Amino acid sequence: MITRRLYRALDARLGTTSVARTAMAKVFPDHWTFMLGEIALYCFISLVLTGTYLTLFFEPSTAETVYHGAYQPLAGSSVSSAFASTVGLSFDVRAGLLMRQAHHWAALLFVGAIVLHLLRIFFTGAFRKPREINWVIGVTMLALALLNGFTGYSMPDDLLSGTGLRIIYSVVLSIPVAGSWIALLAFGGEFPTEATTPRLYISHVFIVPALFAALIALHLIIIIRQKHSQFPGPGRSERTVVGSRLWPGYAVRSLSLATGVLTAVFLLGGLVQINPVWIYGPFNPAQATSPAQPDWYVAWGDGALRLFPRINFHIFGHLVPAPFLPGVGVGGLTFLLLYLWPWLERRRTGDRAAHQVLERPRDRPWRVAIGAWALTFFAVLLVAGADDIIARLTLIPVTGILRTLQILVLTLPFVVAAVALLVARSLKRGSATSVAELTAEDVRTGLSRDAAPERGEPTPPQRIDLWRNPDGTWRWRWTGGEELNSNEAYESRDEALQAAGVAFAGVPVHQTDPPEGVILPAPRQEPGWGTKVVAAGVWVALAVLGRRRSRAED
């Protein structure tokens, strides 16, 4: 009773009922690729939950301390407080190792989900007007994810993370003019310094997560305001969305996905070892560990440093050291192109219209080719980041592996891009509906310079027919190349009109007579005898209970 009165009071002042009804009626497209963004969201929630637990025990300090924990090989050793607390989390804190490893796996999955989500947006043209802002937000979140992953990876002050910090410090110093100032701000002085770990901690725990939360909220607000994009299909147009309502269908599916993500994160954290810092040992500036590979999402930068030749040059009298081009140039140019891509493609195609329906990748062969080139290029760099491990496993000299990868990074991306362009053009111009159905004739059509006529016919105009049944109920039918009848009948014309407007907003409605030969069901069926008997029994039981209560009160 109190809850009901409180809700009514809030509803009278804030109008929550209409807002909730509108939100519950929001339609989301039914396609598995739209869940990639939600996987990233639930990985972020996993990171916040596990990271909050870790902050209770981690000490972000490089001050020396003596380790007296359960890990005997390290007992009595003088190590930094950060390293000692990390080893203590792994062996002395209940569920500490589970939380550490689940946090690390969640970070790997988080970045992977963002990358796949951005790839889906890129290849389907979801970055086009009016979604350029959300594209910029997504690219920014990817950059922040890379930054926060590296800072978290570097905080334990073990020998592996120290080696990575030494590398990134040298890369930052290679930036002309501003490099030394940026290094002073980020590292607190000449590496190694006692200020580095506390600054990494502040960035990793406070600054970047706050930026992430703000960007995620802004991203969701824009999606709600602009509505969701969708793949082409029956009933789907620039003005209509076909899919599942938020409640109950989409909400149940999304909650199930959240449960699955959390289950996968903690299963990996409990069963698959990752980042065993006690094996690497504490960081020592005079030592370096080998093999030393960072997490996959920054390993491409390490691979670029290994493959690029040592080239030093001067710009306006300022020395640009060799680490600048592979360490700063490759990543900086990549993110600059990602930020500008919606406007670069718009300038190339001249398409300035707003789009709610996505494109198939085959509809833009050159976009597919460019995406394939970039993915292959970074894949080779990723492999190059593990050249020492490959050399150890194959017994091939590391110099030979480096020479091979240097040739591949210059040639393989163009080969893959050419194949991707041919496949996309063959699918667009030929009769095949998938890559497995491609024929020699389709490939010849894709190789032809003459543009073949597009398959399909112009989309017919959409309309909604609304009619009254002989029993007094109302139904509607959408027509637009195909026909979709409403799955229920309505008691009034206004109810049917409102339902049609929710399903296909903006489509003109025409009232017609019932179609011939179609038997339309009534909105509800009369209850059977069993239902009537049960209902009567319930009413009798309620009456008896009410009479007994009144007698007891007398």
Coordinates of C-alpha atoms in Angstrom, one line a residue:
M1 CA 0.0 0.0 0.0
I2 CA 2.8 2.4 0.9
T3 CA 4.7 1.6 -2.2
R4 CA 1.6 2.1 -4.4
R5 CA 0.9 5.5 -2.8
L6 CA 4.6 6.5 -3.3
Y7 CA 4.5 5.5 -6.9
R8 CA 1.3 7.4 -7.6
A9 CA 2.7 10.5 -5.9
L10 CA 5.9 10.3 -8.1
D11 CA 3.8 9.6 -11.2
A12 CA 1.6 12.6 -10.5
R13 CA 4.7 14.9 -10.3
L14 CA 7.1 13.3 -12.8
G15 CA 4.8 11.4 -15.3
T16 CA 6.8 8.2 -14.9
T17 CA 4.1 6.0 -16.3
S18 CA 4.1 7.5 -19.8
V19 CA 7.9 7.5 -19.8
A20 CA 8.0 3.8 -18.7
R21 CA 5.3 2.8 -21.2
T22 CA 7.3 4.5 -24.0
A23 CA 10.5 2.9 -23.0
M24 CA 9.0 -0.6 -22.7
A25 CA 7.5 -0.3 -26.2
K26 CA 10.9 0.6 -27.8
V27 CA 11.7 -2.0 -30.5
F28 CA 15.2 -3.5 -30.9
P29 CA 16.3 -5.3 -34.1
D30 CA 16.8 -9.1 -33.8
H31 CA 20.3 -9.8 -34.9
W32 CA 23.2 -11.4 -33.0
T33 CA 25.7 -8.8 -34.0
F34 CA 23.8 -6.1 -32.1
M35 CA 24.8 -8.0 -28.9
L36 CA 28.5 -7.2 -29.4
G37 CA 28.1 -3.8 -27.8
E38 CA 26.2 -5.3 -24.9
I39 CA 28.9 -7.9 -24.4
A40 CA 31.3 -4.9 -24.0
L41 CA 29.0 -3.3 -21.6
Y42 CA 28.7 -6.4 -19.4
C43 CA 32.5 -6.8 -19.5
F44 CA 32.8 -3.3 -18.3
I45 CA 30.5 -4.1 -15.4
S46 CA 32.6 -7.1 -14.6
L47 CA 35.7 -4.9 -14.6
V48 CA 34.1 -2.5 -12.2
L49 CA 33.0 -5.3 -9.8
T50 CA 36.3 -7.2 -9.7
G51 CA 38.3 -4.0 -9.8
T52 CA 36.5 -2.6 -6.8
Y53 CA 37.5 -5.8 -4.9
L54 CA 41.1 -5.5 -5.9
T55 CA 41.5 -1.9 -4.8
L56 CA 40.8 -3.0 -1.3
F57 CA 44.0 -4.9 -1.1
F58 CA 46.4 -3.4 -3.7
E59 CA 49.0 -0.9 -2.6
P60 CA 50.0 1.5 -5.4
S61 CA 53.5 2.2 -4.1
T62 CA 57.0 1.3 -5.1
A63 CA 58.3 1.7 -1.6
E64 CA 60.4 -1.3 -0.5
T65 CA 58.9 -3.8 1.9
V66 CA 59.7 -7.3 3.0
Y67 CA 57.3 -10.0 1.7
H68 CA 56.0 -12.4 4.4
G69 CA 53.3 -14.3 2.6
A70 CA 52.4 -17.8 1.7
Y71 CA 54.5 -17.9 -1.5
Q72 CA 57.7 -19.4 -0.1
P73 CA 60.1 -18.7 -2.9
L74 CA 59.6 -15.0 -2.3
A75 CA 59.5 -15.1 1.6
G76 CA 61.9 -12.6 3.1
S77 CA 62.7 -10.8 -0.1
S78 CA 62.7 -7.0 -0.4
V79 CA 60.2 -6.0 -3.0
S80 CA 58.0 -3.0 -3.8
S81 CA 54.7 -2.7 -2.0
A82 CA 52.8 -2.9 -5.3
F83 CA 54.4 -6.3 -6.2
A84 CA 54.1 -7.6 -2.6
S85 CA 50.3 -6.7 -2.5
T86 CA 49.8 -8.3 -5.9
V87 CA 51.4 -11.6 -4.8
G88 CA 49.5 -11.4 -1.6
L89 CA 46.3 -11.0 -3.5
S90 CA 47.2 -14.2 -5.4
F91 CA 48.1 -16.4 -2.4
D92 CA 46.9 -14.8 0.9
V93 CA 43.6 -13.0 0.1
R94 CA 40.5 -15.2 -0.1
A95 CA 39.3 -15.2 -3.7
G96 CA 42.0 -12.8 -4.6
L97 CA 43.6 -14.8 -7.4
L98 CA 40.1 -15.5 -8.8
M99 CA 39.4 -11.7 -8.8
R100 CA 42.8 -10.9 -10.3
Q101 CA 42.5 -13.3 -13.2
A102 CA 38.7 -12.6 -13.8
H103 CA 39.6 -8.9 -13.9
H104 CA 42.4 -9.5 -16.5
W105 CA 40.2 -11.8 -18.6
A106 CA 37.3 -9.3 -18.5
A107 CA 39.7 -6.6 -19.8
L108 CA 40.8 -8.8 -22.7
L109 CA 37.2 -9.7 -23.6
F110 CA 36.2 -6.0 -23.2
V111 CA 38.6 -4.7 -25.8
G112 CA 37.8 -7.6 -28.1
A113 CA 34.1 -6.9 -27.9
I114 CA 34.7 -3.2 -28.7
V115 CA 36.9 -4.1 -31.7
L116 CA 34.3 -6.5 -33.1
H117 CA 31.5 -4.0 -32.5
L118 CA 33.4 -1.3 -34.3
L119 CA 34.1 -3.7 -37.2
R120 CA 30.4 -4.5 -37.5
I121 CA 29.7 -0.7 -37.6
F122 CA 32.4 -0.1 -40.1
F123 CA 31.5 -2.9 -42.6
T124 CA 27.8 -2.2 -42.5
G125 CA 28.0 1.6 -42.7
A126 CA 26.4 2.3 -39.4
F127 CA 28.7 5.3 -38.9
R128 CA 26.9 7.2 -41.6
K129 CA 24.6 10.2 -40.9
P130 CA 23.1 10.7 -38.3
R131 CA 25.4 8.4 -36.2
E132 CA 28.8 10.1 -36.7
I133 CA 28.9 11.3 -33.1
N134 CA 28.3 7.7 -31.8
W135 CA 31.2 6.5 -34.1
V136 CA 33.5 9.1 -32.5
I137 CA 32.4 8.0 -29.1
G138 CA 33.1 4.4 -29.9
V139 CA 36.6 5.1 -31.3
T140 CA 37.3 7.1 -28.1
M141 CA 36.2 4.3 -25.9
L142 CA 38.5 1.9 -27.9
A143 CA 41.5 4.3 -27.2
L144 CA 40.6 4.6 -23.5
A145 CA 40.2 0.8 -23.3
L146 CA 43.8 0.3 -24.7
L147 CA 45.1 3.0 -22.3
N148 CA 43.4 1.6 -19.2
G149 CA 44.3 -2.0 -20.1
F150 CA 48.0 -1.0 -20.3
T151 CA 48.0 1.0 -17.1
G152 CA 46.3 -1.9 -15.2
Y153 CA 48.7 -4.4 -16.7
S154 CA 51.7 -2.2 -15.6
M155 CA 50.7 -1.5 -12.0
P156 CA 51.9 -4.8 -10.3
D157 CA 55.6 -3.7 -10.8
D158 CA 56.7 -7.1 -11.9
L159 CA 59.6 -7.7 -14.3
L160 CA 57.3 -8.2 -17.3
S161 CA 55.2 -5.0 -16.8
G162 CA 58.4 -3.1 -16.0
T163 CA 59.9 -4.1 -19.3
G164 CA 56.7 -2.8 -21.0
L165 CA 56.8 0.5 -19.1
R166 CA 60.5 0.9 -20.2
I167 CA 59.4 0.5 -23.8
I168 CA 56.5 2.9 -23.7
Y169 CA 58.6 5.5 -21.8
S170 CA 61.1 5.4 -24.7
V171 CA 58.3 5.7 -27.2
V172 CA 56.9 8.8 -25.4
L173 CA 60.3 10.4 -25.3
S174 CA 60.6 9.9 -29.1
I175 CA 57.8 12.5 -29.7
P176 CA 59.5 15.7 -31.0
V177 CA 59.5 18.7 -28.7
A178 CA 56.6 17.6 -26.4
G179 CA 57.9 14.1 -25.6
S180 CA 59.9 14.9 -22.5
W181 CA 57.1 17.0 -21.1
I182 CA 54.5 14.2 -21.7
A183 CA 56.9 11.7 -20.1
L184 CA 57.3 13.9 -17.0
L185 CA 53.6 14.3 -16.7
A186 CA 52.8 10.6 -17.1
F187 CA 55.8 9.0 -15.3
G188 CA 56.7 11.7 -12.8
G189 CA 60.3 11.9 -13.9
E190 CA 63.0 9.9 -15.5
F191 CA 62.0 6.2 -15.5
P192 CA 62.0 4.4 -13.2
T193 CA 60.6 6.7 -10.5
E194 CA 58.5 6.3 -7.4
A195 CA 55.7 8.5 -8.9
T196 CA 54.9 6.2 -11.8
T197 CA 52.8 3.5 -10.1
P198 CA 50.6 6.0 -8.1
R199 CA 49.9 7.9 -11.3
L200 CA 49.0 4.8 -13.2
Y201 CA 46.7 3.9 -10.3
I202 CA 44.9 7.2 -10.4
S203 CA 44.4 7.0 -14.1
H204 CA 43.3 3.3 -14.1
V205 CA 40.9 3.5 -11.1
F206 CA 39.5 7.0 -11.2
I207 CA 40.0 9.1 -14.4
V208 CA 39.5 6.6 -17.2
P209 CA 36.6 4.7 -15.6
A210 CA 34.8 8.0 -15.0
L211 CA 35.3 8.9 -18.7
F212 CA 34.0 5.5 -19.7
A213 CA 30.9 5.8 -17.6
A214 CA 30.1 9.2 -19.1
L215 CA 30.7 8.0 -22.7
I216 CA 28.6 4.9 -22.2
A217 CA 25.7 7.0 -20.8
L218 CA 26.0 9.4 -23.7
H219 CA 26.3 6.5 -26.2
L220 CA 23.0 5.0 -24.9
I221 CA 21.2 8.3 -24.8
I222 CA 22.1 8.9 -28.5
I223 CA 20.9 5.4 -29.4
I224 CA 17.5 6.0 -27.6
R225 CA 17.1 9.4 -29.2
Q226 CA 18.1 8.3 -32.8
K227 CA 16.6 4.8 -32.6
H228 CA 18.5 1.7 -33.6
S229 CA 19.8 0.9 -37.0
Q230 CA 18.9 -2.4 -38.6
F231 CA 19.7 -4.7 -41.5
P232 CA 17.5 -4.7 -44.6
G233 CA 14.5 -7.0 -44.6
P234 CA 10.7 -7.2 -44.8
G235 CA 9.0 -4.2 -43.3
R236 CA 12.3 -2.5 -42.5
S237 CA 12.8 1.0 -43.9
E238 CA 14.3 4.3 -43.0
R239 CA 11.2 5.1 -40.9
T240 CA 10.3 1.8 -39.3
V241 CA 12.1 -0.7 -37.0
V242 CA 11.2 -4.4 -36.9
G243 CA 12.3 -6.5 -33.9
S244 CA 11.5 -7.3 -30.3
R245 CA 10.1 -4.9 -27.7
L246 CA 12.2 -3.9 -24.8
W247 CA 9.9 -5.7 -22.4
P248 CA 9.7 -8.6 -22.0
G249 CA 11.5 -10.2 -25.0
Y250 CA 14.6 -8.1 -25.4
A251 CA 15.1 -7.5 -21.7
V252 CA 15.1 -11.3 -21.0
R253 CA 17.5 -11.9 -23.8
S254 CA 19.8 -9.2 -22.6
L255 CA 19.8 -10.4 -19.0
S256 CA 20.6 -13.9 -20.2
L257 CA 23.6 -12.5 -22.1
A258 CA 24.8 -10.6 -19.0
T259 CA 24.6 -13.9 -17.0
G260 CA 26.6 -15.7 -19.8
V261 CA 29.3 -13.0 -19.9
L262 CA 29.8 -13.0 -16.1
T263 CA 29.9 -16.8 -16.2
A264 CA 32.5 -16.8 -18.9
V265 CA 34.6 -14.2 -17.1
F266 CA 34.7 -16.1 -13.8
L267 CA 35.2 -19.5 -15.4
L268 CA 38.2 -18.1 -17.2
G269 CA 39.4 -16.4 -14.0
G270 CA 39.1 -19.6 -12.1
L271 CA 40.3 -22.2 -14.6
V272 CA 42.8 -20.4 -16.9
Q273 CA 45.9 -18.9 -15.5
I274 CA 47.0 -15.5 -16.7
N275 CA 49.7 -13.0 -15.7
P276 CA 51.5 -15.1 -13.0
V277 CA 53.6 -12.2 -11.6
W278 CA 55.3 -14.4 -9.0
I279 CA 57.0 -16.3 -11.8
Y280 CA 58.3 -13.1 -13.5
G281 CA 59.6 -11.7 -10.2
P282 CA 59.8 -8.0 -9.1
F283 CA 61.0 -5.3 -11.5
N284 CA 64.7 -4.6 -11.6
P285 CA 65.9 -1.7 -13.9
A286 CA 69.0 -3.7 -14.7
Q287 CA 67.1 -6.7 -15.9
A288 CA 64.7 -7.6 -18.7
T289 CA 62.6 -10.7 -19.2
S290 CA 62.4 -12.7 -22.4
P291 CA 60.1 -13.7 -23.9
A292 CA 58.2 -10.6 -23.1
Q293 CA 54.8 -10.1 -24.8
P294 CA 52.1 -7.6 -23.7
D295 CA 48.4 -8.3 -23.9
W296 CA 47.0 -8.9 -27.5
Y297 CA 45.4 -5.5 -27.8
V298 CA 48.7 -3.6 -27.6
A299 CA 51.0 -6.4 -28.9
W300 CA 50.7 -4.9 -32.4
G301 CA 52.6 -1.8 -31.2
D302 CA 55.4 -4.1 -29.9
G303 CA 55.4 -5.9 -33.2
A304 CA 55.7 -2.6 -35.1
L305 CA 58.7 -1.7 -33.0
R306 CA 60.3 -5.0 -33.9
L307 CA 59.7 -4.9 -37.6
F308 CA 60.3 -1.3 -38.5
P309 CA 63.9 -0.4 -39.5
R310 CA 65.9 1.9 -37.2
I311 CA 65.5 5.3 -39.0
N312 CA 66.4 8.5 -37.2
F313 CA 65.7 11.9 -39.0
H314 CA 65.4 15.6 -38.2
I315 CA 62.4 17.9 -38.6
F316 CA 63.1 21.6 -38.3
G317 CA 66.3 20.8 -36.4
H318 CA 64.6 18.4 -33.9
L319 CA 65.7 14.8 -33.8
V320 CA 63.0 12.2 -34.4
P321 CA 64.3 8.9 -33.0
A322 CA 63.6 5.5 -34.5
P323 CA 60.8 4.5 -32.1
F324 CA 58.6 7.4 -33.2
L325 CA 57.3 6.0 -36.5
P326 CA 56.3 2.5 -35.4
G327 CA 55.4 3.5 -31.8
V328 CA 53.6 6.8 -32.3
G329 CA 53.1 7.2 -36.1
V330 CA 51.3 3.9 -36.8
G331 CA 48.8 4.1 -33.9
G332 CA 48.3 7.9 -34.2
L333 CA 47.6 7.7 -38.0
T334 CA 45.2 4.7 -37.4
F335 CA 43.1 6.5 -34.8
L336 CA 43.1 9.7 -36.9
L337 CA 41.7 7.9 -39.9
L338 CA 39.2 6.1 -37.7
Y339 CA 37.9 9.5 -36.3
L340 CA 37.7 11.0 -39.8
W341 CA 36.3 8.0 -41.6
P342 CA 32.6 9.0 -41.7
W343 CA 33.5 12.3 -43.3
L344 CA 36.2 10.9 -45.6
E345 CA 33.7 8.3 -47.0
R346 CA 31.0 11.0 -47.3
R347 CA 33.4 13.1 -49.4
R348 CA 34.2 10.1 -51.5
T349 CA 30.6 8.9 -52.2
G350 CA 28.8 12.2 -51.9
D351 CA 26.1 10.5 -49.8
R352 CA 24.8 13.1 -47.3
A353 CA 21.4 11.5 -46.6
A354 CA 20.4 10.1 -43.2
H355 CA 20.4 6.3 -43.0
Q356 CA 18.6 4.0 -40.6
V357 CA 19.0 0.8 -42.7
L358 CA 22.4 -0.8 -42.8
E359 CA 24.3 -1.8 -45.9
R360 CA 25.6 -5.3 -46.6
P361 CA 29.4 -5.3 -46.8
R362 CA 29.2 -6.4 -50.4
D363 CA 27.4 -3.1 -51.2
R364 CA 30.7 -1.2 -50.6
P365 CA 33.5 -3.3 -52.1
W366 CA 36.2 -0.7 -51.6
R367 CA 35.3 -0.3 -47.9
V368 CA 35.6 -4.1 -47.5
A369 CA 39.0 -4.0 -49.3
I370 CA 40.3 -1.2 -47.0
G371 CA 39.0 -2.9 -43.9
A372 CA 40.6 -6.2 -45.0
W373 CA 43.9 -4.4 -45.7
A374 CA 44.0 -2.9 -42.2
L375 CA 43.0 -6.1 -40.4
T376 CA 45.7 -8.1 -42.2
F377 CA 48.3 -5.4 -41.5
F378 CA 47.7 -5.4 -37.8
A379 CA 47.4 -9.2 -37.7
V380 CA 51.0 -9.4 -39.1
L381 CA 52.2 -6.8 -36.5
L382 CA 50.4 -8.9 -33.8
V383 CA 52.3 -12.0 -34.9
A384 CA 55.6 -10.0 -35.0
G385 CA 55.1 -9.2 -31.3
A386 CA 55.6 -12.9 -30.6
D387 CA 58.6 -13.5 -32.9
D388 CA 60.8 -14.7 -30.0
I389 CA 58.2 -17.3 -29.0
I390 CA 57.9 -18.4 -32.6
A391 CA 61.6 -18.8 -32.8
R392 CA 61.7 -20.8 -29.6
L393 CA 59.0 -23.2 -30.8
T394 CA 60.1 -23.6 -34.4
L395 CA 63.9 -23.4 -33.7
I396 CA 64.2 -20.9 -36.6
P397 CA 66.6 -18.0 -36.0
V398 CA 64.6 -14.9 -34.9
T399 CA 66.4 -12.8 -37.6
G400 CA 64.9 -15.1 -40.4
I401 CA 61.4 -14.7 -38.8
L402 CA 61.8 -11.0 -38.7
R403 CA 62.8 -10.8 -42.4
T404 CA 59.8 -13.0 -43.4
L405 CA 57.4 -10.8 -41.4
Q406 CA 58.8 -7.6 -42.8
I407 CA 58.1 -8.9 -46.3
L408 CA 54.6 -10.1 -45.3
V409 CA 53.7 -6.8 -43.7
L410 CA 54.4 -5.0 -47.0
T411 CA 52.7 -7.5 -49.3
L412 CA 50.1 -9.7 -47.6
P413 CA 47.7 -6.8 -46.8
F414 CA 47.4 -5.9 -50.5
V415 CA 46.9 -9.5 -51.5
V416 CA 44.1 -9.9 -49.0
A417 CA 42.6 -6.6 -49.9
A418 CA 42.5 -7.6 -53.6
V419 CA 40.8 -10.9 -52.8
A420 CA 38.3 -9.2 -50.5
L421 CA 37.5 -6.6 -53.2
L422 CA 37.0 -9.3 -55.8
V423 CA 34.7 -11.4 -53.5
A424 CA 32.6 -8.3 -52.6
R425 CA 32.2 -7.3 -56.2
S426 CA 31.3 -10.8 -57.3
L427 CA 28.7 -11.1 -54.6
K428 CA 27.3 -7.6 -55.4
R429 CA 27.1 -8.2 -59.2
G430 CA 26.6 -12.0 -59.4
S431 CA 23.7 -14.3 -58.4
A432 CA 25.3 -15.8 -55.3
T433 CA 23.9 -15.0 -51.9
S434 CA 27.0 -16.1 -49.9
V435 CA 30.7 -16.8 -50.5
A436 CA 30.1 -20.5 -50.5
E437 CA 27.7 -20.1 -53.5
L438 CA 30.1 -18.1 -55.7
T439 CA 30.6 -19.5 -59.2
A440 CA 33.2 -18.9 -61.9
E441 CA 30.6 -16.7 -63.7
D442 CA 30.1 -14.6 -60.6
V443 CA 33.9 -14.1 -60.3
R444 CA 34.2 -13.1 -64.0
T445 CA 31.4 -10.6 -63.4
G446 CA 33.4 -9.3 -60.4
L447 CA 36.5 -8.9 -62.5
S448 CA 34.7 -7.0 -65.2
R449 CA 35.2 -3.3 -65.3
D450 CA 31.7 -2.7 -66.6
A451 CA 29.3 -2.2 -63.7
A452 CA 26.6 -4.8 -63.9
P453 CA 23.1 -3.8 -63.2
E454 CA 22.0 -4.1 -59.6
R455 CA 19.9 -7.1 -58.6
G456 CA 16.5 -6.7 -57.2
E457 CA 13.7 -4.3 -58.0
P458 CA 12.8 -0.9 -56.6
T459 CA 11.2 -1.1 -53.2
P460 CA 7.5 -0.6 -53.5
P461 CA 5.8 2.1 -51.4
Q462 CA 4.6 1.1 -48.0
R463 CA 1.1 1.4 -46.7
I464 CA -1.0 0.0 -43.8
D465 CA -4.6 -1.2 -44.5
L466 CA -6.9 -1.0 -41.5
W467 CA -10.4 -2.7 -41.5
R468 CA -13.2 -3.7 -39.3
N469 CA -14.2 -7.4 -39.0
P470 CA -17.9 -8.6 -39.0
D471 CA -17.6 -9.3 -35.2
G472 CA -16.7 -5.6 -34.5
T473 CA -12.9 -6.1 -34.0
W474 CA -10.2 -4.3 -35.9
R475 CA -7.1 -5.6 -37.8
W476 CA -4.3 -4.0 -39.8
R477 CA -1.9 -5.3 -42.5
W478 CA 1.4 -3.8 -43.6
T479 CA 2.3 -3.9 -47.4
G480 CA 5.7 -3.1 -48.8
G481 CA 6.9 -5.7 -51.2
E482 CA 5.6 -8.3 -48.8
E483 CA 2.6 -8.5 -46.5
L484 CA 2.6 -8.6 -42.7
N485 CA -0.7 -9.0 -40.8
S486 CA -1.2 -8.0 -37.2
N487 CA -1.0 -11.0 -35.0
E488 CA -4.1 -10.0 -32.9
A489 CA -7.4 -8.2 -33.3
Y490 CA -8.3 -5.0 -31.4
E491 CA -11.6 -4.0 -29.8
S492 CA -11.5 -0.4 -31.2
R493 CA -10.2 1.4 -34.2
D494 CA -7.9 3.6 -32.1
E495 CA -6.2 0.6 -30.5
A496 CA -5.5 -0.9 -33.9
L497 CA -4.3 2.4 -35.2
Q498 CA -1.9 2.9 -32.2
A499 CA -0.5 -0.6 -32.6
A500 CA 0.2 -0.1 -36.3
G501 CA 1.8 3.2 -35.6
V502 CA 4.2 1.6 -33.0
A503 CA 5.1 -1.2 -35.4
F504 CA 5.6 1.0 -38.5
A505 CA 5.9 4.6 -37.6
G506 CA 5.2 7.2 -40.3
V507 CA 3.6 4.8 -42.8
P508 CA 0.3 6.0 -44.1
V509 CA -2.8 4.1 -42.9
H510 CA -5.8 3.4 -45.1
Q511 CA -9.1 2.0 -43.9
T512 CA -10.5 -0.7 -46.1
D513 CA -13.0 -3.6 -46.1
P514 CA -12.0 -7.0 -44.9
P515 CA -9.9 -9.0 -47.5
E516 CA -11.9 -11.7 -49.2
G517 CA -11.2 -15.3 -48.1
V518 CA -9.4 -14.4 -44.9
I519 CA -10.9 -15.5 -41.6
L520 CA -9.8 -13.1 -38.8
P521 CA -9.9 -14.3 -35.2
A522 CA -11.7 -12.4 -32.4
P523 CA -9.5 -10.4 -30.0
R524 CA -10.2 -12.9 -27.2
Q525 CA -11.8 -16.3 -26.9
E526 CA -14.6 -17.3 -24.5
P527 CA -13.3 -19.2 -21.5
G528 CA -14.1 -22.9 -21.5
W529 CA -16.1 -24.8 -18.8
G530 CA -13.0 -25.8 -16.9
T531 CA -11.9 -22.2 -16.6
K532 CA -15.4 -21.0 -15.5
V533 CA -15.5 -23.7 -12.8
V534 CA -12.1 -22.7 -11.5
A535 CA -13.0 -19.0 -11.5
A536 CA -16.2 -19.7 -9.6
G537 CA -14.3 -21.7 -7.0
V538 CA -11.9 -18.8 -6.5
W539 CA -14.7 -16.4 -6.0
V540 CA -16.4 -18.6 -3.5
A541 CA -13.2 -19.1 -1.5
L542 CA -12.6 -15.3 -1.5
A543 CA -16.2 -14.7 -0.2
V544 CA -15.8 -17.3 2.6
L545 CA -12.5 -15.8 3.7
G546 CA -13.9 -12.3 3.6
R547 CA -16.9 -13.4 5.8
R548 CA -14.6 -15.1 8.4
R549 CA -12.4 -12.0 8.6
S550 CA -15.5 -9.7 9.2
R551 CA -16.7 -12.1 12.0
A552 CA -13.3 -12.1 13.6
E553 CA -13.2 -8.3 13.6
D554 CA -16.7 -8.2 15.2

